[in-house]
Coordinates of C-alpha atoms and ligand atoms in Angstrom, one line a residue:
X1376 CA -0.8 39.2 -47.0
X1377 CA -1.5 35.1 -47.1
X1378 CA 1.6 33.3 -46.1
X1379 CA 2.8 30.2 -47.4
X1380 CA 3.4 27.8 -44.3
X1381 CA 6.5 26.4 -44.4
X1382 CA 8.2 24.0 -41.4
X1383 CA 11.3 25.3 -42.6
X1384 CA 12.6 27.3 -39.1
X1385 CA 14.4 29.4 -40.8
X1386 CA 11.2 31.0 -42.7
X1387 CA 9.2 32.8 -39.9
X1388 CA 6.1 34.8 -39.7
X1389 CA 5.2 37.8 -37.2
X1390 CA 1.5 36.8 -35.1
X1391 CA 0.6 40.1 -33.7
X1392 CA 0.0 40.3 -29.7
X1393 CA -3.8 40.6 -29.8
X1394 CA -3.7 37.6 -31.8
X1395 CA -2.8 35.1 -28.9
X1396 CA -6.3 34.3 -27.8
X1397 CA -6.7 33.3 -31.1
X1398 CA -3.6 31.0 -31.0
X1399 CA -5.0 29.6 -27.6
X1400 CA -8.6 29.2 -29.3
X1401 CA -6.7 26.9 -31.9
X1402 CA -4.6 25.5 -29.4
X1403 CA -7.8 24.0 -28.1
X1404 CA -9.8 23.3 -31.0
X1405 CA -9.9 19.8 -31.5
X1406 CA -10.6 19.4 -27.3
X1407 CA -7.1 19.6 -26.5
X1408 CA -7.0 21.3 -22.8
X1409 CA -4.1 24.0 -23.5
X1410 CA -1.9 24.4 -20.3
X1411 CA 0.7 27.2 -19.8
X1412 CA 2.1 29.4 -17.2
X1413 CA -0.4 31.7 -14.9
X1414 CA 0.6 33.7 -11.8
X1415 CA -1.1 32.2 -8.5
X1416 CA -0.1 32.2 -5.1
X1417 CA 2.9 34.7 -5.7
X1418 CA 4.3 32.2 -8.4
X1419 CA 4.2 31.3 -11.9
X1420 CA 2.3 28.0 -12.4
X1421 CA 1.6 26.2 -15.4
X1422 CA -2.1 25.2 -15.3
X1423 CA -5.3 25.2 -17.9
X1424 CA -5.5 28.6 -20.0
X1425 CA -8.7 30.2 -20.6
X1426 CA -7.4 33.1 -22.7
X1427 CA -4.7 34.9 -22.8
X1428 CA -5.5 36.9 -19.8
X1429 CA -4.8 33.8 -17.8
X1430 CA -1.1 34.7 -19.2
X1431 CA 1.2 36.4 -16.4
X1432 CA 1.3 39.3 -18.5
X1433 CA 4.1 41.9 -17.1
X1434 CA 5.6 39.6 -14.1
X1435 CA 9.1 38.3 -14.1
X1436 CA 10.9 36.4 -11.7
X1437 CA 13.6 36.9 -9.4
X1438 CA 15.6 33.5 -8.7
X1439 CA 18.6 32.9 -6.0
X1440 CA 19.5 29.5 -4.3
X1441 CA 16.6 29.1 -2.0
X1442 CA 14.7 32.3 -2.6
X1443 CA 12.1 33.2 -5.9
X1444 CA 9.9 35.9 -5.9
X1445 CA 7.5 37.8 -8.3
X1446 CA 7.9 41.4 -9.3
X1447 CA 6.9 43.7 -12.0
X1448 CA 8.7 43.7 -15.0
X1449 CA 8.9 44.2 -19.0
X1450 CA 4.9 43.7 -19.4
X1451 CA 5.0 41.1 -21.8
X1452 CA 3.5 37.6 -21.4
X1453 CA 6.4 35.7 -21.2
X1454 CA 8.9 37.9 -19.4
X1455 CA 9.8 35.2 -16.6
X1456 CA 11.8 32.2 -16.6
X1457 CA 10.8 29.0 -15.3
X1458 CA 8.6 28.5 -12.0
X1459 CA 8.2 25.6 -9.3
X1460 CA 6.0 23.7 -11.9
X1461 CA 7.0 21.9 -15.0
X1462 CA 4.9 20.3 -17.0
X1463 CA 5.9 16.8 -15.8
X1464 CA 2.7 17.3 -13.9
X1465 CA 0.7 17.3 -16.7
X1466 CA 2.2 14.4 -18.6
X1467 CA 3.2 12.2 -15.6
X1468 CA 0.7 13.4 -12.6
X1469 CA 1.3 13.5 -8.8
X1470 CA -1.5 11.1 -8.9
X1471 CA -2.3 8.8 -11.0
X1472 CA -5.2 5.9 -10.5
X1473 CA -4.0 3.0 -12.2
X1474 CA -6.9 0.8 -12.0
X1475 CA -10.5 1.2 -9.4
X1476 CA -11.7 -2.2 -8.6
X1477 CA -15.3 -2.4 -7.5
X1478 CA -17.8 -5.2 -6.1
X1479 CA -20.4 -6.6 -8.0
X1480 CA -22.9 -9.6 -7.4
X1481 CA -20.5 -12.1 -9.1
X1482 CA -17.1 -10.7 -7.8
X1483 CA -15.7 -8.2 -8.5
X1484 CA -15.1 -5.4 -11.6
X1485 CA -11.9 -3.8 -12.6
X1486 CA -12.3 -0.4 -14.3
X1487 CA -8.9 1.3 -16.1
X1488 CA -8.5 5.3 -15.5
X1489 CA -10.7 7.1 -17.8
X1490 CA -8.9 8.2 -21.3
X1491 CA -7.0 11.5 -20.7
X1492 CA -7.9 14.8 -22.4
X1493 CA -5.3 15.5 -25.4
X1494 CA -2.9 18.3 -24.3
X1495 CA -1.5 21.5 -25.7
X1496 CA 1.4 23.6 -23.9
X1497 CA 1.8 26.8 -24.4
X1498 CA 4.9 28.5 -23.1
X1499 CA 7.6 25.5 -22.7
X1500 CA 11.5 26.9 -22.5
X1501 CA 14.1 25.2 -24.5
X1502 CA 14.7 23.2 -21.4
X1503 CA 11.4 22.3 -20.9
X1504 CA 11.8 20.5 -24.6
X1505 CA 14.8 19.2 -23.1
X1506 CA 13.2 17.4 -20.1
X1507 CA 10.2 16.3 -21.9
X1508 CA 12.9 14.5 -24.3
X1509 CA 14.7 12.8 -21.1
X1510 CA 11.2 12.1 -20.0
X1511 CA 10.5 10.3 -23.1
X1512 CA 13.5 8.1 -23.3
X1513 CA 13.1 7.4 -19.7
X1514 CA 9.0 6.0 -19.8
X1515 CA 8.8 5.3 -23.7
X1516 CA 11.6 4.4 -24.7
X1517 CA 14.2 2.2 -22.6
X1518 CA 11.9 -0.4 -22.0
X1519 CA 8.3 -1.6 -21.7
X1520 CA 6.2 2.0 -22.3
X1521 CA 3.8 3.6 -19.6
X1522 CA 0.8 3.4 -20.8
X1523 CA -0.7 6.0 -18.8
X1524 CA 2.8 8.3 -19.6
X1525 CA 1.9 7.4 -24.0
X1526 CA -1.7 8.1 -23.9
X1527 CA -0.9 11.7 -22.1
X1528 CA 1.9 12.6 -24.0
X1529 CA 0.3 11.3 -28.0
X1530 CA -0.7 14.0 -30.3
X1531 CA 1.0 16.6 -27.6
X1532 CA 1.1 20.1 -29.2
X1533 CA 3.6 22.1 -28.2
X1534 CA 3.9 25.8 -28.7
X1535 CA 7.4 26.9 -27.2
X1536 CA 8.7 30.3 -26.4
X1537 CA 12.4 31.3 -26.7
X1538 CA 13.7 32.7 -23.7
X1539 CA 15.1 36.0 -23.5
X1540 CA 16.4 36.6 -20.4
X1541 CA 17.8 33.7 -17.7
X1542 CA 16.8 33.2 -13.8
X1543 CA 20.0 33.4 -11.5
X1544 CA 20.2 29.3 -11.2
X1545 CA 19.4 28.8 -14.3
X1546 CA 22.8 26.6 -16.8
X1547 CA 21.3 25.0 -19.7
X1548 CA 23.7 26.4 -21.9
X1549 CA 26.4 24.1 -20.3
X1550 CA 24.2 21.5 -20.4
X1551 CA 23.9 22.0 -24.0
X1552 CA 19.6 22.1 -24.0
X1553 CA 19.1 25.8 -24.2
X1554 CA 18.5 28.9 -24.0
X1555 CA 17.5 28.7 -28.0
X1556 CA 14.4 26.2 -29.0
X1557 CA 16.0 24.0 -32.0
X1558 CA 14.0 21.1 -31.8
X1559 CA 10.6 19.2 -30.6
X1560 CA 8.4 22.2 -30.8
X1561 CA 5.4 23.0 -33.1
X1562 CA 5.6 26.6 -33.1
X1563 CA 8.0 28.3 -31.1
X1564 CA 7.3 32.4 -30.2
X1565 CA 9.6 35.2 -29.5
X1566 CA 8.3 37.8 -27.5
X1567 CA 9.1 41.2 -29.5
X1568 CA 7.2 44.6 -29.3
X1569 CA 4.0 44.7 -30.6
X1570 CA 4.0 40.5 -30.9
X1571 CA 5.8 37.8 -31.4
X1572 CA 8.3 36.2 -34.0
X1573 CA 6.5 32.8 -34.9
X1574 CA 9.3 30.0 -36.0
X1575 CA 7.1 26.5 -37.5
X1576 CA 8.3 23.1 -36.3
X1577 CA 6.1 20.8 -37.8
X1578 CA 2.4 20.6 -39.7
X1579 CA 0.6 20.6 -37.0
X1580 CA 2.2 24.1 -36.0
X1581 CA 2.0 25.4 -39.6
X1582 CA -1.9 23.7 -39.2
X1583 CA -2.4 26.6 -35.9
X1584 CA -1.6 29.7 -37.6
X1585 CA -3.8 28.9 -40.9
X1586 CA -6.7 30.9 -40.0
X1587 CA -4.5 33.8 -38.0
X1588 CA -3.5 37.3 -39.2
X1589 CA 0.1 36.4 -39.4
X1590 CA 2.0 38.2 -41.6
X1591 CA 5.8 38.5 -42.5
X1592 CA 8.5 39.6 -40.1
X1593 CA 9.9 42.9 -41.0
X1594 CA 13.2 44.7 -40.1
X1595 CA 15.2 43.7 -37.0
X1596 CA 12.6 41.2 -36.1
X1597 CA 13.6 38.4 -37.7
X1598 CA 16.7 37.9 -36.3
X1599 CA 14.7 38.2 -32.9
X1600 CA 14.7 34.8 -31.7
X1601 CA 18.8 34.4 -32.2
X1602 CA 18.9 38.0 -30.5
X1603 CA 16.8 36.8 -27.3
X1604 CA 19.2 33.4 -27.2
X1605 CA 22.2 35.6 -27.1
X1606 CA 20.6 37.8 -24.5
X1607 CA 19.8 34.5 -21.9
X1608 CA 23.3 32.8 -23.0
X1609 CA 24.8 35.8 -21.5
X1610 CA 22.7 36.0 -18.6
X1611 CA 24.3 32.7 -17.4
X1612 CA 28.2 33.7 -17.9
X1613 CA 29.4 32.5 -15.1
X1614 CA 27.0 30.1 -13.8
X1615 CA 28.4 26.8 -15.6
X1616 CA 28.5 23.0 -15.1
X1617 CA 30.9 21.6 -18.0
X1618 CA 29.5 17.9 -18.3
X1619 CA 33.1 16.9 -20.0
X1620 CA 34.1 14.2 -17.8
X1621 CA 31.9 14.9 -14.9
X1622 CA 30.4 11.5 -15.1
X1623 CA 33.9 9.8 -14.3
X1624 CA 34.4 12.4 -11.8
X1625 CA 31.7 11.7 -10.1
X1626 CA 32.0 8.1 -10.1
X1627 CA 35.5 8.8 -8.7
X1628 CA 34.3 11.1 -5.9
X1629 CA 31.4 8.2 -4.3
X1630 CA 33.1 7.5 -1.1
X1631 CA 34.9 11.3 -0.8
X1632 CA 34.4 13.6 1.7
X1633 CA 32.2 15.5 0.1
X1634 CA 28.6 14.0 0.8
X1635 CA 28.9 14.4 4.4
X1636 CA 29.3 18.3 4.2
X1637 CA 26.3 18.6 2.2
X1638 CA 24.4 16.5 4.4
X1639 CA 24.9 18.7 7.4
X1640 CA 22.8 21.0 5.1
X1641 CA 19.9 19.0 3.3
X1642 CA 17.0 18.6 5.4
X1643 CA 15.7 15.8 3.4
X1644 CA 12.3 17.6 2.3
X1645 CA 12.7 16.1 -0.8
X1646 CA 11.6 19.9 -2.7
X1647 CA 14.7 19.3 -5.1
X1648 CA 13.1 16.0 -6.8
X1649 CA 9.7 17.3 -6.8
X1650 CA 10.0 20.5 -8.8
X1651 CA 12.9 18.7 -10.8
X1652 CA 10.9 18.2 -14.6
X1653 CA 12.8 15.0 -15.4
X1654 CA 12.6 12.9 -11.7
X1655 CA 10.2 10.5 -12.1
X1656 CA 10.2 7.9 -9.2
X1657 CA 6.9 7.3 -7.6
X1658 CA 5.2 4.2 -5.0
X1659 CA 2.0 2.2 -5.3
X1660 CA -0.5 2.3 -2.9
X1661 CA -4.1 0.0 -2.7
X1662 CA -6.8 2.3 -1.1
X1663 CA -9.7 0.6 0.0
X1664 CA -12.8 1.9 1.4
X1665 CA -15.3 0.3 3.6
X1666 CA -17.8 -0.8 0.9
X1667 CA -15.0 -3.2 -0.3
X1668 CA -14.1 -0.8 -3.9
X1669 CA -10.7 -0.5 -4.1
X1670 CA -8.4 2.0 -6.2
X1671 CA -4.5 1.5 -6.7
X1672 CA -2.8 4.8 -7.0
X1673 CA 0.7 5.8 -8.2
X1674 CA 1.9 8.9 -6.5
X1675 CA 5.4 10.9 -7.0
X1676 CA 8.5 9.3 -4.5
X1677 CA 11.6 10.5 -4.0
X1678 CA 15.3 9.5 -3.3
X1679 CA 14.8 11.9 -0.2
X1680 CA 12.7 9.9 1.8
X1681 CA 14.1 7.3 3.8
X1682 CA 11.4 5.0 3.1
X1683 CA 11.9 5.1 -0.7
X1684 CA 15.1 2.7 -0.3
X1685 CA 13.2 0.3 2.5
X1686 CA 14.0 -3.5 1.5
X1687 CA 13.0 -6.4 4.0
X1688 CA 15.2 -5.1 7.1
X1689 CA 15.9 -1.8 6.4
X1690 CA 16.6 1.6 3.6
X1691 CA 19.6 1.0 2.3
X1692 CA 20.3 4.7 1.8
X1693 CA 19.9 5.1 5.4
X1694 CA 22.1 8.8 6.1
X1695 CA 21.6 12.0 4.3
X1696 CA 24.6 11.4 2.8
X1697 CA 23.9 8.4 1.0
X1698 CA 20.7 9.9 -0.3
X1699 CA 22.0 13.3 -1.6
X1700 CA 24.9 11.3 -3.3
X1701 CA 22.1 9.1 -4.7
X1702 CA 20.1 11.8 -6.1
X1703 CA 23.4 13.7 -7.5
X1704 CA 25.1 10.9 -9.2
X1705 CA 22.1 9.4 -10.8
X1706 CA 21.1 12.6 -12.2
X1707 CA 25.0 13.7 -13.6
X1708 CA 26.2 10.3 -14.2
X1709 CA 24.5 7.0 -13.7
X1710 CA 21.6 8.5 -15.9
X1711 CA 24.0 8.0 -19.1
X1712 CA 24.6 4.4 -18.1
X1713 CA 20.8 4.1 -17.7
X1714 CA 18.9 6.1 -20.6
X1715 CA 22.3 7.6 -22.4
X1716 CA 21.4 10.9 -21.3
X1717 CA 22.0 13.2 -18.8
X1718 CA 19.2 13.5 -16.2
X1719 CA 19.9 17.2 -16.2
X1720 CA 18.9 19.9 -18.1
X1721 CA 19.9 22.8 -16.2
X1722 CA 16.8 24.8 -15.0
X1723 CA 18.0 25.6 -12.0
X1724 CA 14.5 24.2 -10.4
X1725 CA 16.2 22.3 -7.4
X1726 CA 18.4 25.2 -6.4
X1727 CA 15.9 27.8 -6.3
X1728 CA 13.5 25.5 -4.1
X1729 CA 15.7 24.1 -1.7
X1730 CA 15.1 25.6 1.4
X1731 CA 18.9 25.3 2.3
X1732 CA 19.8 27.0 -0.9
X1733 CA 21.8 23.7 -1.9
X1734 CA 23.0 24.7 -5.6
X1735 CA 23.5 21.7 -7.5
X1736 CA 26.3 23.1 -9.6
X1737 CA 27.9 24.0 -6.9
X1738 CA 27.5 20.8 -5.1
X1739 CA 28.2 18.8 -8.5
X1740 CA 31.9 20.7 -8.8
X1741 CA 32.8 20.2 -5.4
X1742 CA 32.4 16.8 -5.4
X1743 CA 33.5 16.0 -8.7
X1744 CA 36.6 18.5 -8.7
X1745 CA 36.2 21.0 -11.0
X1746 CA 38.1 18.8 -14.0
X1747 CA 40.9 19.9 -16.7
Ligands
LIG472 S1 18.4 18.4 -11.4 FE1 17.8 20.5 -10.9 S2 18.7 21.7 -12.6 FE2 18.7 19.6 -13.2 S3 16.8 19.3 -14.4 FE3 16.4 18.7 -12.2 S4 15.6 20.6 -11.2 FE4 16.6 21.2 -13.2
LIG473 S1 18.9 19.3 -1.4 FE1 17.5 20.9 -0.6 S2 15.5 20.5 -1.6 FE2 16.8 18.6 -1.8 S3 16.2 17.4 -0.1 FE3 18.0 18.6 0.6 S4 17.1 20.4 1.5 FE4 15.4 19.5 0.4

């Protein structure tokens, strides 16, 4: 039966499972290169999709502080949670050339970065939203905009999926961005048997499913996508960071004991900023070769290395210590002062990747005190 397309979320439609390729196919359309997640070297990544058999049909993921690992599961497309990737890569890259300068008769010719493709992601968690919101405010909107950051991130499509189960680090639902997508998606899909529950954000999603065999959700179905948020809230009892206060508490806490104990554990590798999908620091770097062309390249930084503080003399977060605490209380607190958010959203990324198994909500309470 033809549906109306509404962007009214509370009207859904049901997009049966053989029907993804054609999502994809539409994801794509217009030259949009659609990314989402794909197993590969014993993880789930989040790279170009040819079809949906690109999709990491029947893995799921097991997450502890330091440890991740693929195994079989459900069968579904979407039975993990999140992987080492986010798609920060995509919209902010590891490397970016700013500018390539090259010789000519006269001089010299500067040449900008060719345009980007347009982008589609297929596959983003309510947290994932969440970061790419923090991202936003962060390079769009506190100040002048990156260019390179606006022409990635215009006319994004965004096809989310509601999570329905949560990794072992994962605690967005005390950071109040998850598990359930409510906002800054296109289309957002839960999983169900047979297909998925399609909700509609916006035109452009309702615009995707016009020339697929949706049809209307029958039965238990449509309350599916409340269902699965219930299942992932409850999969994180117990794992918490209540943000009431924390900033003050953290302020508080800057010259306690505290820093010095995780120090003893943090090997510096800086693993916890890189797979984090809201860090964004990065360095310059002129390249020149031989022939006298040049390229100047921005590449992800960190808080980690010692080199990332260097002023004329010395870093001036020279100890472990000083550079945990950095990363900590810029992320939980000073991140309100600076962009009136938290630079959090609770995926759990930095505690499953640290090879020390440093849990940031741990971490976060023990240094703060664990409040009222
Ligand atoms: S700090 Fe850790 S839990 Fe928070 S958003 Fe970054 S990776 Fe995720
Ligand atoms: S907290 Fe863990 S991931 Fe981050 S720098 Fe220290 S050892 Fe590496």
């Amino acid at each position: 039966m033809p549906l109306r397309m509404s962007t009214d979320p509370s009207e859904r439609c049901f997009l049966p499972a053989d029907a993804l390729g054609a999502l994809i196919v539409a994801m794509g359309a217009d030259g949009r290169q659609v990314i989402g997640p794909t197993p590969r070297d014993g993880a789930i990544m989040l790279d170009a999709l040819e079809g949906p058999q690109d999709l990491p049909w029947g893995w799921t993921d097991d997450h502890a502080p330091g440890r991740y690992r693929l195994s079989r599961g459900a069968g579904g497309a979407f039975s993990h949670t999140v992987g080492p990737d986010s798609f920060k890569k995509h919209l902010w890259p590891a490397r970016q050339r700013l500018f390539q300068s090259r010789r000519t008769p006269e001089g010299f010719a500067v040449e900008p970065p060719p345009k980007p493709r347009r982008l589609a992601f297929l596959g983003a968690r309510a947290c994932d939203l969440a970061a790419i919101r923090v991202q936003d405010r962060v390079l769009l909107d506190s100040g002048p905009q990156d260019p390179h950051y606006a022409s990635r991130r215009e006319g994004l499509l965004l096809v989310a999926v509601q999570c329905g189960q949560a990794g072992a680090t994962c605690f967005c639902a005390s950071m109040d961005t998850g598990p359930r997508v409510t906002q800054g998606y296109d289309l957002a899909l839960t999983e169900v048997e047979g297909g998925f529950v399609v909700e509609i954000g916006t035109p452009a999603g309702a615009a995707l499913l016009r020339d697929l065999p949706v049809r209307e959700v029958d039965g238990d179905a449509a309350s599916a996508p409340e269902a699965a948020a219930a299942r992932a809230t409850a999969d994180m009892a117990g794992r918490a960071l209540p943000t009431e206060g924390l900033r003050e508490r953290l302020l508080d806490a800057l010259e306690g004991p505290h820093w010095d104990k995780v120090a003893s554990r943090c090997l510096g590798c800086a693993n916890c900023t890189l797979v984090c999908p809201t860090c964004f620091c990065t360095t310059v770097h002129d390249v020149t070769d031989l022939a006298g062309d040049a390229e100047r390249v921005r590449t992800w930084d960190s808080c980690f290395n010692l080199e990332f503080s260097y002023v004329h003399g010395g870093p001036v977060r020279a100890t472990l210590a000083a550079r945990y605490r950095q990363w900590l209380t810029h992320k939980l607190a000073t991140w309100w002062d600076q962009f009136g958010a938290s630079g959090c959203v609770g995926c759990g990324r930095c505690t499953t990747w640290c090879p020390a198994g440093i849990d940031i909500v741990e971490e976060a309470l023990a240094a703060a005190g664990p409040g009222e």
